[in-house]
Amino acid sequence: MSSRRGFFFQLATAALGTRLRAEDRPKRDMIVRSARPEDLEMPLSGFADYITPIEHFFVRSHVYVPTVNAAEWRLKVEGEVGKPLTLTLEELKALPAVELVSVVECAGNGRGYYTPTVAGVQWNRGAVGNGRWRGVRLADVLRRAGIKDSAREILFDGADVPLGSMPDFQRSIPAKKALDSNTLLAYEMNGETLPVKHGFPLRVVAPGWASDSWVKWLTTIRVLDKEHDGFWMKGAYRHPGKPVPPGAAIPLDQMQPVTSLRVKSVIAAPLDGAQAIVGKPLAIRGVAWSGDAGPVTAVEVSVDGGRTWKAAALHADQRTQFGWRQWQLDWTPPQEAYYTILARARDAAGNTQPFDQEWNPSGYSWNVIPRAGIDVVKEISAPAAAAQSDAGTRTPPGGFREACSGCHEDDLIRQQRLTRAQWDREITKMTGWGAKVKDEDRQSLLDFLSGSYGPRPQGR
Ligand SMILES: Nc1nc2c(c(=O)[nH]1)N[C@H]1C(S)=C(S)[C@@H](COP(=O)(O)O)O[C@H]1N2
Ligand SMILES: [Mo]
């Protein structure tokens, strides 16, 4: 496109003081978990930053990103309120502005580490980032609308539209969390207009809570006098909240919504499998965060697989309630050997990270103590090429393309490692959403999926 057009477009929008339509700067070095809808994971190098740059910020979208025209956009506030509102972006921005730093982490971050494996985007560490959010207090908007005493939950809906016959992505939070002075409606991220992929022009910021509650492209707030019944509250984002047998299918009504994040740390350096030089000081560093029970008060590091622990230094200028905190421990490897480095964060309520995670059916809230194995040597040698492992791939049966490639690529399928029973449930879920699988093709499709993308051997 001509740069002239871009130039006049910028002039016009600068004059209006509001961007009408936005185009994001491209993302960099992301791990593509799904190309469309976009699920992009931040690479490990992203943990070197305090505030995660937008180019590196993870993206999680259940459906395609909607294009919102800010001039036509309105925020509706309805339900259990005395005075329903329809606000423009300008009207919203006239309310007092608040800024805070908060981690946003997907409930499914770390799902890829669960054994037995579970269906869903196979995130490792990077479905998380630390942002600087600016906007208005949700409580200010709700009070302006005259929120009634009958309010129990606040339901959010965004401008994104479901694919096929899948249910619309709508999420609710309890009135108490909504009225908390830290819960925001944000129109800026890291000092910039909220990028399209992150919810332009407005998103929910629910600090300390998993980001499924951080609804993007917000258009409607409905105050409810009862629990919301929709699929994304009652059929997803639920956790048993107690130990259950690994691999068991737990009835959804016996689980509860995922809310607060758990205390967690990530080792940013050295990387697992790296080499270090004997007698040469090595900086072990990373970040740590928590949720409602935060902030993080300490991070301990072990270089002997957990026998002994030393306190890492927490960055002095990062005392926020909800942001992550960088930490560092300087250590000089005393001899040529293989060392296992561990990190363990503790939060204000005294919670720490476990060595082993209790399994749950959807693979949520992974916060196991991270480890990095390093080879301490006299001299660094050329790195060995990483062995690529993939499932034995078979030829897809007839009908597979037609049935399974309309809404997303096969990346979402190929990253799964599921049992036959789990694949059976996935096919049922997808046909329920509109995938056209002929009766006579279902068996061969199931054979193909469970044969090609079956579970990993235990003891990963
Ligand atoms: N409207 C809408 N909001 C949404 C989603 C979505 O699909 N649609 N995904 C949610 C989930 S599951 C996550 S983890 C976060 C991801 O936020 P990000 O893409 O800005 O990192 O957005 C949340 N808000
Ligand atoms: Mo998520």
Tab-separated table of N, CA and C in Angstrom, residues 92 96-102 132-141 156 173 177-188 202-207 213-215 218 221 322:
chain	number	residue	atom	x	y	z
A	92	LEU	N	-15.820	7.216	27.836
A	92	LEU	CA	-15.139	6.319	28.755
A	92	LEU	C	-13.818	6.930	29.228
A	96	PRO	N	-11.826	8.968	35.398
A	96	PRO	CA	-10.447	8.997	35.922
A	96	PRO	C	-9.620	7.812	35.401
A	97	ALA	N	-8.408	8.098	34.954
A	97	ALA	CA	-7.539	7.051	34.408
A	97	ALA	C	-6.705	6.418	35.520
A	98	VAL	N	-6.515	5.122	35.419
A	98	VAL	CA	-5.731	4.369	36.396
A	98	VAL	C	-4.725	3.524	35.623
A	99	GLU	N	-3.512	3.366	36.184
A	99	GLU	CA	-2.520	2.533	35.512
A	99	GLU	C	-1.966	1.519	36.499
A	100	LEU	N	-1.803	0.303	36.055
A	100	LEU	CA	-1.130	-0.679	36.911
A	100	LEU	C	-0.384	-1.703	36.073
A	101	VAL	N	0.613	-2.325	36.733
A	101	VAL	CA	1.391	-3.384	36.081
A	101	VAL	C	0.807	-4.713	36.539
A	102	SER	N	0.514	-5.587	35.604
A	102	SER	CA	0.006	-6.909	35.980
A	102	SER	C	0.412	-7.971	34.983
A	132	ARG	N	1.808	-3.224	31.244
A	132	ARG	CA	1.441	-2.001	31.951
A	132	ARG	C	0.102	-1.561	31.367
A	133	TRP	N	-0.948	-1.641	32.159
A	133	TRP	CA	-2.310	-1.442	31.667
A	133	TRP	C	-2.855	-0.108	32.139
A	134	ARG	N	-3.498	0.623	31.232
A	134	ARG	CA	-4.089	1.903	31.604
A	134	ARG	C	-5.527	1.942	31.121
A	135	GLY	N	-6.402	2.416	32.001
A	135	GLY	CA	-7.808	2.480	31.641
A	135	GLY	C	-8.612	3.063	32.777
A	136	VAL	N	-9.874	2.649	32.876
A	136	VAL	CA	-10.740	3.156	33.936
A	136	VAL	C	-11.104	1.999	34.864
A	137	ARG	N	-11.508	2.361	36.078
A	137	ARG	CA	-11.957	1.310	37.000
A	137	ARG	C	-13.313	0.785	36.538
A	138	LEU	N	-13.440	-0.530	36.474
A	138	LEU	CA	-14.733	-1.131	36.151
A	138	LEU	C	-15.770	-0.658	37.168
A	139	ALA	N	-15.367	-0.527	38.440
A	139	ALA	CA	-16.292	-0.087	39.494
A	139	ALA	C	-16.868	1.292	39.172
A	140	ASP	N	-16.052	2.186	38.622
A	140	ASP	CA	-16.549	3.535	38.274
A	140	ASP	C	-17.667	3.449	37.236
A	141	VAL	N	-17.474	2.576	36.245
A	141	VAL	CA	-18.485	2.415	35.196
A	141	VAL	C	-19.757	1.795	35.782
A	156	PHE	N	-19.206	-10.450	30.627
A	156	PHE	CA	-18.540	-9.673	29.572
A	156	PHE	C	-18.700	-10.362	28.230
A	173	ILE	N	-17.404	-12.640	35.994
A	173	ILE	CA	-16.629	-12.644	37.242
A	173	ILE	C	-17.581	-12.233	38.370
A	177	LYS	N	-15.138	-9.204	42.701
A	177	LYS	CA	-13.915	-9.003	41.909
A	177	LYS	C	-14.109	-7.810	40.960
A	178	ALA	N	-15.317	-7.669	40.418
A	178	ALA	CA	-15.583	-6.582	39.471
A	178	ALA	C	-15.490	-5.218	40.146
A	179	LEU	N	-15.885	-5.159	41.417
A	179	LEU	CA	-15.889	-3.868	42.126
A	179	LEU	C	-14.547	-3.580	42.806
A	180	ASP	N	-13.622	-4.525	42.758
A	180	ASP	CA	-12.279	-4.308	43.311
A	180	ASP	C	-11.628	-3.155	42.542
A	181	SER	N	-10.965	-2.260	43.279
A	181	SER	CA	-10.445	-1.056	42.621
A	181	SER	C	-9.311	-1.368	41.636
A	182	ASN	N	-8.774	-2.590	41.655
A	182	ASN	CA	-7.719	-2.946	40.692
A	182	ASN	C	-8.268	-3.542	39.407
A	183	THR	N	-9.552	-3.818	39.354
A	183	THR	CA	-10.130	-4.390	38.131
A	183	THR	C	-10.451	-3.252	37.169
A	184	LEU	N	-9.860	-3.322	35.976
A	184	LEU	CA	-9.933	-2.196	35.037
A	184	LEU	C	-10.577	-2.584	33.712
A	185	LEU	N	-10.968	-1.549	32.986
A	185	LEU	CA	-11.263	-1.662	31.559
A	185	LEU	C	-10.142	-0.882	30.883
A	186	ALA	N	-9.250	-1.584	30.177
A	186	ALA	CA	-8.029	-0.946	29.686
A	186	ALA	C	-8.138	-0.590	28.210
A	187	TYR	N	-7.671	0.612	27.874
A	187	TYR	CA	-7.578	1.032	26.476
A	187	TYR	C	-6.125	1.255	26.055
A	188	GLU	N	-5.200	1.095	27.013
A	188	GLU	CA	-3.772	1.202	26.672
A	188	GLU	C	-3.003	0.038	27.292
A	202	LEU	N	-10.974	-2.010	23.799
A	202	LEU	CA	-11.124	-2.088	25.252
A	202	LEU	C	-11.130	-3.541	25.711
A	203	ARG	N	-10.396	-3.810	26.804
A	203	ARG	CA	-10.414	-5.150	27.365
A	203	ARG	C	-10.530	-5.103	28.883
A	204	VAL	N	-10.979	-6.213	29.441
A	204	VAL	CA	-11.026	-6.355	30.888
A	204	VAL	C	-9.616	-6.662	31.396
A	205	VAL	N	-9.237	-6.040	32.512
A	205	VAL	CA	-7.999	-6.355	33.218
A	205	VAL	C	-8.399	-6.822	34.615
A	206	ALA	N	-8.218	-8.110	34.882
A	206	ALA	CA	-8.603	-8.697	36.173
A	206	ALA	C	-7.331	-9.187	36.853
A	207	PRO	N	-6.555	-8.281	37.444
A	207	PRO	CA	-5.225	-8.622	37.962
A	207	PRO	C	-5.277	-9.766	38.966
A	213	SER	N	-10.520	-14.549	32.048
A	213	SER	CA	-11.456	-13.519	32.517
A	213	SER	C	-11.166	-12.148	31.900
A	214	TRP	N	-10.032	-12.013	31.227
A	214	TRP	CA	-9.627	-10.709	30.685
A	214	TRP	C	-10.220	-10.525	29.272
A	215	VAL	N	-11.535	-10.387	29.198
A	215	VAL	CA	-12.228	-10.378	27.904
A	215	VAL	C	-11.751	-9.220	27.011
A	218	LEU	N	-14.115	-5.757	24.168
A	218	LEU	CA	-15.319	-5.676	24.997
A	218	LEU	C	-16.380	-4.771	24.372
A	221	ILE	N	-21.345	-5.214	28.883
A	221	ILE	CA	-21.217	-5.621	30.285
A	221	ILE	C	-22.629	-5.836	30.795
A	322	PHE	N	0.703	-7.014	41.445
A	322	PHE	CA	0.308	-8.018	40.449
A	322	PHE	C	1.316	-8.246	39.323
